[in-house]
Amino acid sequence: MQPATLCYPIRNERVLLIRKKRGLGEGKYVGPGGKIEDGETPQETVIREVEEEIHVTVAAPTKVGEFEFVFGNEPKMFVHVFRAEEFSGVPQETPEADPRWFDFKNVPYDEMWEDDRLWMPHLFSGVTFSGCFQFDSEGEQMVEHELVTGVDF
Ligand SMILES: Nc1nc2c([nH]c(=O)n2[C@H]2C[C@H](O)[C@@H](COP(=O)(O)OP(=O)(O)OP(=O)(O)O)O2)c(=O)[nH]1
């Protein structure tokens, strides 16, 4: 399964999301991130991708969750989810991403992957999680999910 990452910069009860401009999930709000390249640790991928996508420099991102992402019977991604409270630089729009801050209470779940509303509240409250989210073969609707919390990484 393709390993990938997501990063959620957090400050003052707000989270930095991107509107993804191309690739899997185009048009949706997600965290910055992307596929892990050969020889990289997930943490190194997060630092590289956040820099590339919105020109923000993340320090010491913490892994808070992981999930399998399945389309039909085809495993699509294994995603490591990070939370970052230390970062610098003003978020910039790039060809890949349009960044925007949201209050925890105002996250645009209707414009996000359907599973995100299940685990993002845990990300905000600092509870670790592990999940498996199965979508239809087009990746449009979630058909099954499993989620456990309080996982050690
Ligand atoms: N928020 C959220 N993000 C997800 C879900 N599933 C999933 O793969 N992602 C993320 C993980 C990765 O950051 C991203 C997919 O990797 P990517 O951005 O490199 O993929 P891509 O098709 O654009 O590939 P490329 O630009 O590298 O060619 O989507 C999900 O259910 N929710």
mmCIF file with all atom_site columns, C-alpha atoms and ligand atoms in Angstrom, residues 4-6 8 20 22-24 29-31 33-35 49 67 69 77 79 113 115-116 119 135, ligand 1:
data_model
loop_
_atom_site.group_PDB
_atom_site.id
_atom_site.type_symbol
_atom_site.label_atom_id
_atom_site.label_alt_id
_atom_site.label_comp_id
_atom_site.label_asym_id
_atom_site.label_entity_id
_atom_site.label_seq_id
_atom_site.pdbx_PDB_ins_code
_atom_site.Cartn_x
_atom_site.Cartn_y
_atom_site.Cartn_z
_atom_site.occupancy
_atom_site.B_iso_or_equiv
_atom_site.pdbx_formal_charge
_atom_site.auth_seq_id
_atom_site.auth_comp_id
_atom_site.auth_asym_id
_atom_site.auth_atom_id
_atom_site.pdbx_PDB_model_num
ATOM   1  C CA  . ALA A 1 4   ? 1.561   8.927  2.723  1.00 0.00 ? 4   ALA A CA  1
ATOM   2  C CA  . THR A 1 5   ? 1.363   11.675 5.314  1.00 0.00 ? 5   THR A CA  1
ATOM   3  C CA  . LEU A 1 6   ? -0.883  14.502 6.461  1.00 0.00 ? 6   LEU A CA  1
ATOM   4  C CA  . TYR A 1 8   ? -2.168  19.671 10.740 1.00 0.00 ? 8   TYR A CA  1
ATOM   5  C CA  . LYS A 1 20  ? -5.945  20.807 -2.661 1.00 0.00 ? 20  LYS A CA  1
ATOM   6  C CA  . ARG A 1 22  ? -4.478  18.820 -7.935 1.00 0.00 ? 22  ARG A CA  1
ATOM   7  C CA  . GLY A 1 23  ? -4.119  15.046 -7.476 1.00 0.00 ? 23  GLY A CA  1
ATOM   8  C CA  . LEU A 1 24  ? -6.112  12.701 -5.251 1.00 0.00 ? 24  LEU A CA  1
ATOM   9  C CA  . TYR A 1 29  ? -9.851  20.710 2.224  1.00 0.00 ? 29  TYR A CA  1
ATOM   10 C CA  . VAL A 1 30  ? -7.153  18.482 3.747  1.00 0.00 ? 30  VAL A CA  1
ATOM   11 C CA  . GLY A 1 31  ? -3.939  18.896 5.700  1.00 0.00 ? 31  GLY A CA  1
ATOM   12 C CA  . GLY A 1 33  ? 1.135   16.287 3.025  1.00 0.00 ? 33  GLY A CA  1
ATOM   13 C CA  . GLY A 1 34  ? 1.766   13.649 0.409  1.00 0.00 ? 34  GLY A CA  1
ATOM   14 C CA  . LYS A 1 35  ? 3.394   10.395 -0.526 1.00 0.00 ? 35  LYS A CA  1
ATOM   15 C CA  . GLU A 1 49  ? 5.679   18.516 1.851  1.00 0.00 ? 49  GLU A CA  1
ATOM   16 C CA  . PHE A 1 67  ? -5.350  5.087  8.829  1.00 0.00 ? 67  PHE A CA  1
ATOM   17 C CA  . PHE A 1 69  ? -7.714  4.272  2.977  1.00 0.00 ? 69  PHE A CA  1
ATOM   18 C CA  . MET A 1 77  ? -3.014  4.755  0.920  1.00 0.00 ? 77  MET A CA  1
ATOM   19 C CA  . VAL A 1 79  ? -1.665  7.594  5.938  1.00 0.00 ? 79  VAL A CA  1
ATOM   20 C CA  . TRP A 1 113 ? -13.111 13.476 2.798  1.00 0.00 ? 113 TRP A CA  1
ATOM   21 C CA  . ASP A 1 115 ? -13.783 10.092 7.192  1.00 0.00 ? 115 ASP A CA  1
ATOM   22 C CA  . ASP A 1 116 ? -12.157 13.329 8.376  1.00 0.00 ? 116 ASP A CA  1
ATOM   23 C CA  . TRP A 1 119 ? -10.989 11.533 13.470 1.00 0.00 ? 119 TRP A CA  1
ATOM   24 C CA  . PHE A 1 135 ? -14.952 3.862  0.178  1.00 0.00 ? 135 PHE A CA  1
HETATM 25 N N1  . LIG B 2 .   ? -7.724  14.417 4.840  1.00 0.00 ? 1   LIG B N1  1
HETATM 26 C C1  . LIG B 2 .   ? -7.573  13.264 4.191  1.00 0.00 ? 1   LIG B C1  1
HETATM 27 N N2  . LIG B 2 .   ? -6.492  13.082 3.399  1.00 0.00 ? 1   LIG B N2  1
HETATM 28 C C2  . LIG B 2 .   ? -6.393  11.894 2.804  1.00 0.00 ? 1   LIG B C2  1
HETATM 29 C C3  . LIG B 2 .   ? -7.338  10.871 2.942  1.00 0.00 ? 1   LIG B C3  1
HETATM 30 N N3  . LIG B 2 .   ? -6.914  9.800  2.230  1.00 0.00 ? 1   LIG B N3  1
HETATM 31 C C4  . LIG B 2 .   ? -5.735  10.149 1.652  1.00 0.00 ? 1   LIG B C4  1
HETATM 32 O O1  . LIG B 2 .   ? -5.019  9.436  0.925  1.00 0.00 ? 1   LIG B O1  1
HETATM 33 N N4  . LIG B 2 .   ? -5.406  11.427 2.002  1.00 0.00 ? 1   LIG B N4  1
HETATM 34 C C5  . LIG B 2 .   ? -4.220  12.186 1.668  1.00 0.00 ? 1   LIG B C5  1
HETATM 35 C C6  . LIG B 2 .   ? -2.933  11.526 2.022  1.00 0.00 ? 1   LIG B C6  1
HETATM 36 C C7  . LIG B 2 .   ? -1.971  12.229 1.097  1.00 0.00 ? 1   LIG B C7  1
HETATM 37 O O2  . LIG B 2 .   ? -1.526  13.421 1.712  1.00 0.00 ? 1   LIG B O2  1
HETATM 38 C C8  . LIG B 2 .   ? -2.816  12.605 -0.108 1.00 0.00 ? 1   LIG B C8  1
HETATM 39 C C9  . LIG B 2 .   ? -2.571  11.747 -1.315 1.00 0.00 ? 1   LIG B C9  1
HETATM 40 O O3  . LIG B 2 .   ? -1.245  11.816 -1.685 1.00 0.00 ? 1   LIG B O3  1
HETATM 41 P P1  . LIG B 2 .   ? -0.742  12.806 -2.813 1.00 0.00 ? 1   LIG B P1  1
HETATM 42 O O4  . LIG B 2 .   ? -1.288  14.150 -2.609 1.00 0.00 ? 1   LIG B O4  1
HETATM 43 O O5  . LIG B 2 .   ? 0.736   12.665 -2.927 1.00 0.00 ? 1   LIG B O5  1
HETATM 44 O O6  . LIG B 2 .   ? -1.426  12.126 -4.034 1.00 0.00 ? 1   LIG B O6  1
HETATM 45 P P2  . LIG B 2 .   ? -1.531  12.626 -5.483 1.00 0.00 ? 1   LIG B P2  1
HETATM 46 O O7  . LIG B 2 .   ? -2.500  11.727 -6.187 1.00 0.00 ? 1   LIG B O7  1
HETATM 47 O O8  . LIG B 2 .   ? -1.762  14.089 -5.493 1.00 0.00 ? 1   LIG B O8  1
HETATM 48 O O9  . LIG B 2 .   ? -0.084  12.260 -6.014 1.00 0.00 ? 1   LIG B O9  1
HETATM 49 P P3  . LIG B 2 .   ? 1.143   13.080 -6.567 1.00 0.00 ? 1   LIG B P3  1
HETATM 50 O O10 . LIG B 2 .   ? 0.767   14.533 -6.612 1.00 0.00 ? 1   LIG B O10 1
HETATM 51 O O11 . LIG B 2 .   ? 2.212   12.759 -5.564 1.00 0.00 ? 1   LIG B O11 1
HETATM 52 O O12 . LIG B 2 .   ? 1.360   12.445 -7.898 1.00 0.00 ? 1   LIG B O12 1
HETATM 53 O O13 . LIG B 2 .   ? -4.170  12.428 0.278  1.00 0.00 ? 1   LIG B O13 1
HETATM 54 C C10 . LIG B 2 .   ? -8.472  11.103 3.759  1.00 0.00 ? 1   LIG B C10 1
HETATM 55 O O14 . LIG B 2 .   ? -9.348  10.266 3.911  1.00 0.00 ? 1   LIG B O14 1
HETATM 56 N N5  . LIG B 2 .   ? -8.538  12.310 4.369  1.00 0.00 ? 1   LIG B N5  1
#
